[in-house]
Short mmCIF file of C-alpha atoms in Angstrom, two decimals:
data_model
loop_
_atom_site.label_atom_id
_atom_site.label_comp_id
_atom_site.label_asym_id
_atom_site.label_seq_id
_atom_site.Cartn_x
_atom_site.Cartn_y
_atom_site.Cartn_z
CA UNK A 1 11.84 12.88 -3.25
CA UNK A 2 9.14 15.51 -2.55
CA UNK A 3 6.52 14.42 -5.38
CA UNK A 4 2.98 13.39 -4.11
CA UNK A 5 1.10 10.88 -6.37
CA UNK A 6 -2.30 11.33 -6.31
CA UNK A 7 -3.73 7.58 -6.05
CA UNK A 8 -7.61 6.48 -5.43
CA UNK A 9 -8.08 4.85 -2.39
CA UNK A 10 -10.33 4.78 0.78
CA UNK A 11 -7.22 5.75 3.11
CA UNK A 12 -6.11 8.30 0.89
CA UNK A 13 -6.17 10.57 -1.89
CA UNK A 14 -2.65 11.38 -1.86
CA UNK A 15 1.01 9.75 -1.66
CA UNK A 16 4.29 10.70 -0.65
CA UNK A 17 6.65 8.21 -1.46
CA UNK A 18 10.15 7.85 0.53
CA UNK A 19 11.33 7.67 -3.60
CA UNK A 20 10.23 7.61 -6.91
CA UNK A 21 11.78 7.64 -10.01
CA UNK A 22 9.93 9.75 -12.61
CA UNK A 23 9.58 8.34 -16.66
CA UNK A 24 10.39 11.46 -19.06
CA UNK A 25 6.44 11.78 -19.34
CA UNK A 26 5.51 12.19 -15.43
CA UNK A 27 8.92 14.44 -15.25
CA UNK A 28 7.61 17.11 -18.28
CA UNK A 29 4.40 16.75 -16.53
CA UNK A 30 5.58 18.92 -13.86
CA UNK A 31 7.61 21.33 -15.62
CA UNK A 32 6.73 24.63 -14.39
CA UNK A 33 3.82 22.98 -11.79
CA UNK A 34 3.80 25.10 -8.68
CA UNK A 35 3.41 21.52 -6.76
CA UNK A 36 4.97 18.56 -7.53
CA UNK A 37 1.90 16.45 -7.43
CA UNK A 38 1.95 13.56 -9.97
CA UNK A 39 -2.25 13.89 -10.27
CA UNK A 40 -4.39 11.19 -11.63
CA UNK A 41 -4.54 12.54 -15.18
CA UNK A 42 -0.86 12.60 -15.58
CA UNK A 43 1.19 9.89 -16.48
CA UNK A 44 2.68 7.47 -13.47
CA UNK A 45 6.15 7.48 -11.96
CA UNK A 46 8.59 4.58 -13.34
CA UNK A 47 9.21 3.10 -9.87
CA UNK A 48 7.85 4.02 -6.31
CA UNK A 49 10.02 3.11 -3.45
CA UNK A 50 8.30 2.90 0.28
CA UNK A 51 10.66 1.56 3.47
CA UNK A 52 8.30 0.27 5.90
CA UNK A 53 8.06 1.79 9.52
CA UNK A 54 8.08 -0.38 12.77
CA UNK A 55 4.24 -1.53 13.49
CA UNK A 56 1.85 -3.85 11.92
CA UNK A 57 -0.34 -0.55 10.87
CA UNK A 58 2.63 0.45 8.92
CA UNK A 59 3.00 -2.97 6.92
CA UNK A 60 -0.45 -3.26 6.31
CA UNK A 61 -0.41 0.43 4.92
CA UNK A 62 2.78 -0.78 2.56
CA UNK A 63 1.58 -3.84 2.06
CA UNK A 64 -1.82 -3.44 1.45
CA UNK A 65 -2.66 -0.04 1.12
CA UNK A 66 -0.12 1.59 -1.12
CA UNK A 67 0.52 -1.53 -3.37
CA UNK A 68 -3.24 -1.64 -4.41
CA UNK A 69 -3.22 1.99 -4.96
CA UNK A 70 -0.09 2.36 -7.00
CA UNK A 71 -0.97 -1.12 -8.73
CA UNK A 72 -4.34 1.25 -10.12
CA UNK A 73 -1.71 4.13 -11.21
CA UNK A 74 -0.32 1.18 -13.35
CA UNK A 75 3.18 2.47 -11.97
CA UNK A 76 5.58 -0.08 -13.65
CA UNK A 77 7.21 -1.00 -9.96
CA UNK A 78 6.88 -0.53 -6.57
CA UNK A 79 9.74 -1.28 -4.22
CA UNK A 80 9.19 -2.22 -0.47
CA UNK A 81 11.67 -1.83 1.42
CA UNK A 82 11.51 -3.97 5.03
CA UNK A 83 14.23 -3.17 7.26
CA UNK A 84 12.11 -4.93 10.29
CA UNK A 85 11.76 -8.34 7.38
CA UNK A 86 15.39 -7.56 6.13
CA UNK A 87 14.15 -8.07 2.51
CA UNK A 88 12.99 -5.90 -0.47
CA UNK A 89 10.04 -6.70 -2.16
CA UNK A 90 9.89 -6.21 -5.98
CA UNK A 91 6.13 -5.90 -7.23
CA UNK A 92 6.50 -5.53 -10.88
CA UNK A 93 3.39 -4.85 -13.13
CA UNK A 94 2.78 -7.39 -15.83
CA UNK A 95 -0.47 -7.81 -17.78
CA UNK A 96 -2.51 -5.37 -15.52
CA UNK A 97 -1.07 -6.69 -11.46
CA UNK A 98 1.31 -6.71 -9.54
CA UNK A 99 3.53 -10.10 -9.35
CA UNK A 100 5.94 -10.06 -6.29
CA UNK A 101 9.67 -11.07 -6.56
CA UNK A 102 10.87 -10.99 -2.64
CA UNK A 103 15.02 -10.41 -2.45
CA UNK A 104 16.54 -11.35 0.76
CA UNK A 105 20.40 -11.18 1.01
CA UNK A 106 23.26 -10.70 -2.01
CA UNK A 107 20.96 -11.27 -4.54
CA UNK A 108 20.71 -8.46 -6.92
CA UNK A 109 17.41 -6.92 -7.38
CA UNK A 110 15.97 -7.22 -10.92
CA UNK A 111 14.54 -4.16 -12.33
CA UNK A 112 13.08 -3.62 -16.16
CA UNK A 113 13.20 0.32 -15.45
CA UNK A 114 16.49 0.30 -14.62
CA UNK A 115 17.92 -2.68 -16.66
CA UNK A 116 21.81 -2.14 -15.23
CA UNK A 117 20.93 -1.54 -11.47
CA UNK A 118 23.27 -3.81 -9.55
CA UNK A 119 22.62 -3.52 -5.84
CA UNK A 120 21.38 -6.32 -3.03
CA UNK A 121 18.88 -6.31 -0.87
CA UNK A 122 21.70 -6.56 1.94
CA UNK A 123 23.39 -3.39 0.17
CA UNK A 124 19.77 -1.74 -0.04
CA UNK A 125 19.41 -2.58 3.84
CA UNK A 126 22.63 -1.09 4.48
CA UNK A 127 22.16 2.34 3.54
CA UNK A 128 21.85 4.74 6.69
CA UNK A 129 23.67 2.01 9.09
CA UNK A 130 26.87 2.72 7.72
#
């Protein structure tokens, strides 16, 4: 938490996403940075990990927005998370896009970053409401 990515885009120049999860590269990047700003001529997160706020603006900007600019970071996944939708969506990069796997429920999310990683999309939903 607390690391801006630095993404092109007409909305923004910037990022700060609710969570990332940073490869060893983008990690040493920032050794000894004064900002932790993941710039354009560093290497990309692992994962990014958004939870959509209330509003159509919001989903759009999740949706839309931040997927096409993290899908041109080449970051290897993006998680939205959709408390309003009550579902996770996995966009996982393969052969230079995005392809979507949507997890709704007890199903276990699927990650190649994080080959072990056993929670739902219902236990993902959970956290906070406890």
């Amino acid at each position: 938490m607390g690391t801006e990515v630095e993404v092109t885009g007409r909305l923004a120049k910037c990022r700060l996403p609710d969570m990332l999860v940073h490869t060893e590269e983008s990690r040493t990047a920032l050794a000894g940075a004064r900002r932790a700003t993941l710039t354009r001529d560093m290497p990309p997160p692992a994962i990014v990990i958004e939870v959509v706020s209330p509003g159509q603006e919001n989903r759009d900007r999740n949706y839309r927005y931040k997927r096409t600019e993290y899908a041109a970071r080449g970051i290897a996944e993006y998680w939205i998370i959709d408390p309003e939708m009550q579902q996770v969506t996995l966009c996982l990069w393969v052969n230079g896009q995005y392809e979507d796997t949507i997890y709704t429920d007890d199903t276990p999310l699927v990650s190649t970053v994080i080959p072990d990683f056993k929670l739902s999309a219902a236990q993902i939903l959970a956290f906070g409401h406890v």
